[in-house]
Amino acid sequence: MLRNPDLVPEGTGARHLFVGVTYAAKPGEDLAAVAARMRTTVKSILSLNFDVDGERPLAAGQELCVIPCSSFALV
């Protein structure tokens, strides 16, 4: 358990630190579709996934860290 994610020691081999739910992109999904499915925003997904380029399509199975918005209106 990591209490402070800002203090990840160098040399541990840690490449990704997930702070929320991980979601595997489905074939053909883009960030807008994932955001709608997870009731969050593209901006939020990009802020949690620094390695994701918002201009490129998602790869099938690509893992994204997602924190659903609690204030998103349910339809």
PDB file of C-alpha atoms in Angstrom:
ATOM      1  CA  MET A   1       0.000   0.000   0.000  1.00  0.00           C
ATOM      2  CA  LEU A   2       1.355   3.375  -0.995  1.00  0.00           C
ATOM      3  CA  ARG A   3       0.258   6.214   1.266  1.00  0.00           C
ATOM      4  CA  ASN A   4       1.722   9.056  -0.793  1.00  0.00           C
ATOM      5  CA  PRO A   5       1.907   8.453  -4.569  1.00  0.00           C
ATOM      6  CA  ASP A   6       4.240  11.441  -4.935  1.00  0.00           C
ATOM      7  CA  LEU A   7       6.917   9.486  -3.088  1.00  0.00           C
ATOM      8  CA  VAL A   8       7.341   6.498  -5.424  1.00  0.00           C
ATOM      9  CA  PRO A   9      11.021   5.582  -5.026  1.00  0.00           C
ATOM     10  CA  GLU A  10      13.125   5.671  -8.178  1.00  0.00           C
ATOM     11  CA  GLY A  11      14.569   2.389  -9.328  1.00  0.00           C
ATOM     12  CA  THR A  12      11.573   0.334  -8.181  1.00  0.00           C
ATOM     13  CA  GLY A  13      10.531  -0.391 -11.735  1.00  0.00           C
ATOM     14  CA  ALA A  14       7.157   1.269 -11.120  1.00  0.00           C
ATOM     15  CA  ARG A  15       5.925   2.599 -14.445  1.00  0.00           C
ATOM     16  CA  HIS A  16       2.266   3.194 -13.721  1.00  0.00           C
ATOM     17  CA  LEU A  17       0.422   4.063 -10.566  1.00  0.00           C
ATOM     18  CA  PHE A  18      -3.337   3.574 -10.723  1.00  0.00           C
ATOM     19  CA  VAL A  19      -5.294   5.772  -8.312  1.00  0.00           C
ATOM     20  CA  GLY A  20      -8.780   4.707  -9.316  1.00  0.00           C
ATOM     21  CA  VAL A  21     -10.637   2.030 -11.195  1.00  0.00           C
ATOM     22  CA  THR A  22      -8.815   0.552 -14.168  1.00  0.00           C
ATOM     23  CA  TYR A  23     -10.794   0.111 -17.355  1.00  0.00           C
ATOM     24  CA  ALA A  24      -9.690  -1.864 -20.413  1.00  0.00           C
ATOM     25  CA  ALA A  25     -10.741  -0.123 -23.619  1.00  0.00           C
ATOM     26  CA  LYS A  26     -12.951  -2.116 -25.952  1.00  0.00           C
ATOM     27  CA  PRO A  27     -12.171  -2.356 -29.700  1.00  0.00           C
ATOM     28  CA  GLY A  28     -13.085   0.882 -31.466  1.00  0.00           C
ATOM     29  CA  GLU A  29     -13.681   2.890 -28.262  1.00  0.00           C
ATOM     30  CA  ASP A  30     -12.380   6.413 -27.973  1.00  0.00           C
ATOM     31  CA  LEU A  31     -11.915   8.588 -24.891  1.00  0.00           C
ATOM     32  CA  ALA A  32     -15.358  10.170 -25.263  1.00  0.00           C
ATOM     33  CA  ALA A  33     -17.038   6.754 -25.261  1.00  0.00           C
ATOM     34  CA  VAL A  34     -15.074   5.634 -22.200  1.00  0.00           C
ATOM     35  CA  ALA A  35     -15.914   8.889 -20.411  1.00  0.00           C
ATOM     36  CA  ALA A  36     -19.620   8.452 -21.143  1.00  0.00           C
ATOM     37  CA  ARG A  37     -19.580   4.785 -20.067  1.00  0.00           C
ATOM     38  CA  MET A  38     -17.760   5.567 -16.818  1.00  0.00           C
ATOM     39  CA  ARG A  39     -19.719   8.780 -16.125  1.00  0.00           C
ATOM     40  CA  THR A  40     -16.689  11.012 -16.153  1.00  0.00           C
ATOM     41  CA  THR A  41     -14.995  13.445 -18.530  1.00  0.00           C
ATOM     42  CA  VAL A  42     -12.278  13.124 -21.149  1.00  0.00           C
ATOM     43  CA  LYS A  43     -10.349  15.838 -19.279  1.00  0.00           C
ATOM     44  CA  SER A  44     -10.445  13.764 -16.087  1.00  0.00           C
ATOM     45  CA  ILE A  45      -9.256  10.620 -17.899  1.00  0.00           C
ATOM     46  CA  LEU A  46      -6.371  12.517 -19.511  1.00  0.00           C
ATOM     47  CA  SER A  47      -5.335  14.044 -16.172  1.00  0.00           C
ATOM     48  CA  LEU A  48      -5.070  10.562 -14.634  1.00  0.00           C
ATOM     49  CA  ASN A  49      -3.337   8.939 -17.611  1.00  0.00           C
ATOM     50  CA  PHE A  50      -0.336  11.073 -18.515  1.00  0.00           C
ATOM     51  CA  ASP A  51       0.815   8.471 -21.038  1.00  0.00           C
ATOM     52  CA  VAL A  52      -2.401   8.663 -23.112  1.00  0.00           C
ATOM     53  CA  ASP A  53      -2.346  10.913 -26.156  1.00  0.00           C
ATOM     54  CA  GLY A  54      -5.816  12.415 -26.581  1.00  0.00           C
ATOM     55  CA  GLU A  55      -5.225  12.686 -30.325  1.00  0.00           C
ATOM     56  CA  ARG A  56      -4.558   8.989 -30.922  1.00  0.00           C
ATOM     57  CA  PRO A  57      -7.157   6.194 -30.899  1.00  0.00           C
ATOM     58  CA  LEU A  58      -7.197   3.827 -27.950  1.00  0.00           C
ATOM     59  CA  ALA A  59      -5.863   0.323 -28.458  1.00  0.00           C
ATOM     60  CA  ALA A  60      -8.199  -2.561 -27.631  1.00  0.00           C
ATOM     61  CA  GLY A  61      -7.385  -3.665 -24.092  1.00  0.00           C
ATOM     62  CA  GLN A  62      -5.476  -0.478 -23.267  1.00  0.00           C
ATOM     63  CA  GLU A  63      -5.788   0.097 -19.526  1.00  0.00           C
ATOM     64  CA  LEU A  64      -6.954   3.467 -18.307  1.00  0.00           C
ATOM     65  CA  CYS A  65      -7.204   4.760 -14.776  1.00  0.00           C
ATOM     66  CA  VAL A  66     -10.695   6.229 -14.315  1.00  0.00           C
ATOM     67  CA  ILE A  67     -12.355   7.934 -11.362  1.00  0.00           C
ATOM     68  CA  PRO A  68     -16.105   8.261 -12.000  1.00  0.00           C
ATOM     69  CA  CYS A  69     -17.514  11.739 -11.311  1.00  0.00           C
ATOM     70  CA  SER A  70     -19.870  11.774  -8.336  1.00  0.00           C
ATOM     71  CA  SER A  71     -21.644  14.902  -9.593  1.00  0.00           C
ATOM     72  CA  PHE A  72     -22.412  13.568 -13.097  1.00  0.00           C
ATOM     73  CA  ALA A  73     -26.165  13.615 -13.646  1.00  0.00           C
ATOM     74  CA  LEU A  74     -27.642  10.150 -14.043  1.00  0.00           C
ATOM     75  CA  VAL A  75     -29.961   9.778 -17.020  1.00  0.00           C
TER      76      VAL A  75
END
